[in-house]
PDB file of C-alpha atoms and ligand atoms in Angstrom:
ATOM      1  CA  UNK A   1     -56.740   2.371  -2.739  1.00  0.00           C
ATOM      2  CA  UNK A   2     -55.201   1.284   0.775  1.00  0.00           C
ATOM      3  CA  UNK A   3     -51.515   0.427   0.834  1.00  0.00           C
ATOM      4  CA  UNK A   4     -51.144  -3.431   0.564  1.00  0.00           C
ATOM      5  CA  UNK A   5     -48.248  -3.905   3.137  1.00  0.00           C
ATOM      6  CA  UNK A   6     -48.432  -7.479   2.611  1.00  0.00           C
ATOM      7  CA  UNK A   7     -47.210  -6.794  -1.134  1.00  0.00           C
ATOM      8  CA  UNK A   8     -44.778  -4.287   0.057  1.00  0.00           C
ATOM      9  CA  UNK A   9     -43.415  -6.482   2.524  1.00  0.00           C
ATOM     10  CA  UNK A  10     -42.984  -9.334  -0.017  1.00  0.00           C
ATOM     11  CA  UNK A  11     -41.002  -6.559  -2.293  1.00  0.00           C
ATOM     12  CA  UNK A  12     -38.741  -5.494   0.847  1.00  0.00           C
ATOM     13  CA  UNK A  13     -37.927  -9.019   1.276  1.00  0.00           C
ATOM     14  CA  UNK A  14     -36.924 -10.037  -2.132  1.00  0.00           C
ATOM     15  CA  UNK A  15     -34.556  -7.153  -2.359  1.00  0.00           C
ATOM     16  CA  UNK A  16     -33.111  -7.210   1.067  1.00  0.00           C
ATOM     17  CA  UNK A  17     -34.348  -4.183   2.005  1.00  0.00           C
ATOM     18  CA  UNK A  18     -36.183  -2.838   5.376  1.00  0.00           C
ATOM     19  CA  UNK A  19     -39.826  -2.186   4.705  1.00  0.00           C
ATOM     20  CA  UNK A  20     -38.930   1.430   5.625  1.00  0.00           C
ATOM     21  CA  UNK A  21     -36.964   2.255   2.629  1.00  0.00           C
ATOM     22  CA  UNK A  22     -39.782   1.376   0.046  1.00  0.00           C
ATOM     23  CA  UNK A  23     -42.584   2.573   1.926  1.00  0.00           C
ATOM     24  CA  UNK A  24     -42.424   6.279   2.693  1.00  0.00           C
ATOM     25  CA  UNK A  25     -41.482   8.800   1.133  1.00  0.00           C
ATOM     26  CA  UNK A  26     -40.882   6.402  -1.900  1.00  0.00           C
ATOM     27  CA  UNK A  27     -38.263   9.268  -3.195  1.00  0.00           C
ATOM     28  CA  UNK A  28     -36.356  11.566  -0.819  1.00  0.00           C
ATOM     29  CA  UNK A  29     -38.254  15.072  -0.960  1.00  0.00           C
ATOM     30  CA  UNK A  30     -36.248  17.976  -2.622  1.00  0.00           C
ATOM     31  CA  UNK A  31     -36.507  21.313  -0.473  1.00  0.00           C
ATOM     32  CA  UNK A  32     -38.632  24.119  -1.424  1.00  0.00           C
ATOM     33  CA  UNK A  33     -36.736  26.580  -3.502  1.00  0.00           C
ATOM     34  CA  UNK A  34     -37.588  29.941  -5.126  1.00  0.00           C
ATOM     35  CA  UNK A  35     -38.318  29.981  -8.516  1.00  0.00           C
ATOM     36  CA  UNK A  36     -40.374  32.579 -10.891  1.00  0.00           C
ATOM     37  CA  UNK A  37     -41.195  34.602  -7.790  1.00  0.00           C
ATOM     38  CA  UNK A  38     -42.732  31.448  -6.139  1.00  0.00           C
ATOM     39  CA  UNK A  39     -41.614  28.825  -3.153  1.00  0.00           C
ATOM     40  CA  UNK A  40     -41.518  25.891  -5.159  1.00  0.00           C
ATOM     41  CA  UNK A  41     -41.617  22.321  -3.795  1.00  0.00           C
ATOM     42  CA  UNK A  42     -42.020  18.715  -5.564  1.00  0.00           C
ATOM     43  CA  UNK A  43     -43.400  16.014  -3.298  1.00  0.00           C
ATOM     44  CA  UNK A  44     -43.768  12.224  -4.441  1.00  0.00           C
ATOM     45  CA  UNK A  45     -46.025   9.843  -2.083  1.00  0.00           C
ATOM     46  CA  UNK A  46     -46.720   5.678  -2.259  1.00  0.00           C
ATOM     47  CA  UNK A  47     -49.709   6.472  -4.465  1.00  0.00           C
ATOM     48  CA  UNK A  48     -52.935   8.660  -5.142  1.00  0.00           C
ATOM     49  CA  UNK A  49     -54.346   7.728  -1.748  1.00  0.00           C
ATOM     50  CA  UNK A  50     -51.140   9.360  -0.048  1.00  0.00           C
ATOM     51  CA  UNK A  51     -50.673  12.148  -1.986  1.00  0.00           C
ATOM     52  CA  UNK A  52     -54.430  13.150  -2.021  1.00  0.00           C
ATOM     53  CA  UNK A  53     -54.496  12.954   2.215  1.00  0.00           C
ATOM     54  CA  UNK A  54     -51.499  14.832   2.321  1.00  0.00           C
ATOM     55  CA  UNK A  55     -53.219  17.723  -0.199  1.00  0.00           C
ATOM     56  CA  UNK A  56     -56.161  17.936   2.420  1.00  0.00           C
ATOM     57  CA  UNK A  57     -54.127  18.504   5.267  1.00  0.00           C
ATOM     58  CA  UNK A  58     -52.535  20.973   3.434  1.00  0.00           C
ATOM     59  CA  UNK A  59     -55.791  22.600   2.315  1.00  0.00           C
ATOM     60  CA  UNK A  60     -56.965  22.834   5.834  1.00  0.00           C
ATOM     61  CA  UNK A  61     -53.965  24.465   6.797  1.00  0.00           C
ATOM     62  CA  UNK A  62     -54.078  27.037   4.076  1.00  0.00           C
ATOM     63  CA  UNK A  63     -57.829  27.642   4.860  1.00  0.00           C
ATOM     64  CA  UNK A  64     -56.763  28.277   8.587  1.00  0.00           C
ATOM     65  CA  UNK A  65     -54.468  31.116   7.368  1.00  0.00           C
ATOM     66  CA  UNK A  66     -56.518  32.117   4.215  1.00  0.00           C
ATOM     67  CA  UNK A  67     -53.498  31.393   1.981  1.00  0.00           C
ATOM     68  CA  UNK A  68     -54.069  29.165  -0.708  1.00  0.00           C
ATOM     69  CA  UNK A  69     -51.277  27.412  -2.637  1.00  0.00           C
ATOM     70  CA  UNK A  70     -51.462  27.020  -6.610  1.00  0.00           C
ATOM     71  CA  UNK A  71     -50.375  23.543  -7.214  1.00  0.00           C
ATOM     72  CA  UNK A  72     -50.837  20.110  -9.171  1.00  0.00           C
ATOM     73  CA  UNK A  73     -51.333  16.453  -8.677  1.00  0.00           C
ATOM     74  CA  UNK A  74     -50.793  13.551 -11.185  1.00  0.00           C
ATOM     75  CA  UNK A  75     -51.363  10.746  -9.371  1.00  0.00           C
ATOM     76  CA  UNK A  76     -48.603  10.218  -6.418  1.00  0.00           C
ATOM     77  CA  UNK A  77     -46.950  13.781  -7.229  1.00  0.00           C
ATOM     78  CA  UNK A  78     -48.104  16.772  -6.027  1.00  0.00           C
ATOM     79  CA  UNK A  79     -46.326  20.192  -6.775  1.00  0.00           C
ATOM     80  CA  UNK A  80     -46.726  23.315  -5.213  1.00  0.00           C
ATOM     81  CA  UNK A  81     -45.964  27.097  -6.005  1.00  0.00           C
ATOM     82  CA  UNK A  82     -46.431  29.189  -3.350  1.00  0.00           C
ATOM     83  CA  UNK A  83     -46.657  33.140  -3.566  1.00  0.00           C
ATOM     84  CA  UNK A  84     -48.661  36.320  -2.263  1.00  0.00           C
ATOM     85  CA  UNK A  85     -51.415  37.909  -5.185  1.00  0.00           C
ATOM     86  CA  UNK A  86     -52.285  40.293  -2.346  1.00  0.00           C
ATOM     87  CA  UNK A  87     -48.379  41.778  -2.439  1.00  0.00           C
ATOM     88  CA  UNK A  88     -48.342  41.225  -6.543  1.00  0.00           C
ATOM     89  CA  UNK A  89     -47.494  37.557  -6.831  1.00  0.00           C
ATOM     90  CA  UNK A  90     -44.308  38.007  -4.864  1.00  0.00           C
ATOM     91  CA  UNK A  91     -42.877  35.349  -2.386  1.00  0.00           C
ATOM     92  CA  UNK A  92     -43.702  36.870   1.406  1.00  0.00           C
ATOM     93  CA  UNK A  93     -43.562  35.752   4.925  1.00  0.00           C
ATOM     94  CA  UNK A  94     -46.984  34.633   4.299  1.00  0.00           C
ATOM     95  CA  UNK A  95     -45.445  31.670   1.830  1.00  0.00           C
ATOM     96  CA  UNK A  96     -42.536  30.958   3.682  1.00  0.00           C
ATOM     97  CA  UNK A  97     -45.009  30.290   6.985  1.00  0.00           C
ATOM     98  CA  UNK A  98     -47.361  28.142   4.830  1.00  0.00           C
ATOM     99  CA  UNK A  99     -43.955  26.311   3.326  1.00  0.00           C
ATOM    100  CA  UNK A 100     -42.746  25.746   6.923  1.00  0.00           C
ATOM    101  CA  UNK A 101     -46.373  24.263   8.092  1.00  0.00           C
ATOM    102  CA  UNK A 102     -46.480  22.230   4.967  1.00  0.00           C
ATOM    103  CA  UNK A 103     -43.201  20.692   5.880  1.00  0.00           C
ATOM    104  CA  UNK A 104     -44.472  20.008   9.548  1.00  0.00           C
ATOM    105  CA  UNK A 105     -47.286  17.783   8.043  1.00  0.00           C
ATOM    106  CA  UNK A 106     -44.739  15.736   6.675  1.00  0.00           C
ATOM    107  CA  UNK A 107     -43.413  14.881  10.018  1.00  0.00           C
ATOM    108  CA  UNK A 108     -47.024  13.784  11.324  1.00  0.00           C
ATOM    109  CA  UNK A 109     -47.616  11.711   8.214  1.00  0.00           C
ATOM    110  CA  UNK A 110     -48.515   8.074   9.710  1.00  0.00           C
ATOM    111  CA  UNK A 111     -45.840   5.661   9.482  1.00  0.00           C
ATOM    112  CA  UNK A 112     -45.708   1.701   8.845  1.00  0.00           C
ATOM    113  CA  UNK A 113     -43.687  -0.429  10.741  1.00  0.00           C
ATOM    114  CA  UNK A 114     -43.228  -4.183  10.376  1.00  0.00           C
TER     115      UNK A 114
HETATM  116  N1  H2B B 201     -53.807  33.067  -1.127  1.00  0.00           N
HETATM  117  C1  H2B B 201     -52.724  33.678  -1.842  1.00  0.00           C
HETATM  118  N2  H2B B 201     -51.681  32.643  -2.255  1.00  0.00           N
HETATM  119  N3  H2B B 201     -51.987  34.979  -1.906  1.00  0.00           N
HETATM  120  C2  H2B B 201     -53.217  35.913  -1.642  1.00  0.00           C
HETATM  121  O1  H2B B 201     -52.815  36.877  -1.489  1.00  0.00           O
HETATM  122  C3  H2B B 201     -54.363  35.321  -0.753  1.00  0.00           C
HETATM  123  C4  H2B B 201     -54.616  34.095  -0.763  1.00  0.00           C
HETATM  124  N4  H2B B 201     -55.027  36.148  -0.726  1.00  0.00           N
HETATM  125  N5  H2B B 201     -55.486  33.811  -0.718  1.00  0.00           N
HETATM  126  C5  H2B B 201     -56.205  36.016   0.390  1.00  0.00           C
HETATM  127  C6  H2B B 201     -56.431  34.557  -0.198  1.00  0.00           C
HETATM  128  C7  H2B B 201     -57.249  36.945  -0.211  1.00  0.00           C
HETATM  129  O2  H2B B 201     -57.806  37.054  -1.575  1.00  0.00           O
HETATM  130  C8  H2B B 201     -58.555  36.814   1.006  1.00  0.00           C
HETATM  131  C9  H2B B 201     -59.717  37.928   0.160  1.00  0.00           C
HETATM  132  O3  H2B B 201     -58.204  37.156   1.757  1.00  0.00           O
END
């Protein structure tokens, strides 16, 4: 479902805040942390469409570098755990490289302005 900008504008007006504050990201993203031999980060988007668009971009990058994430998606949330199976399920430079690529994708997400 496309984001309904008019509704977002109404919500912004109601709460006297700028549209950008309620659009994207709806929560500040937490950074990557190392846990249980994986690089882990949780992402939260405005809705499923945004989350899945992000996952599609990640999938294309992952396929290009032949390095694939373990991940989970529930509606607007995406959790990613990066590790290298070939090296015995530990965090390697490949994971660090993919995490950096994923971070770059976030900067390139389309922005909505009033
Ligand atoms: N993805 C991840 N996360 N770790 C790996 O070790 C890995 C991978 N190995 N994708 C690749 C595929 C390997 O199995 C193929 C054969 O290149």
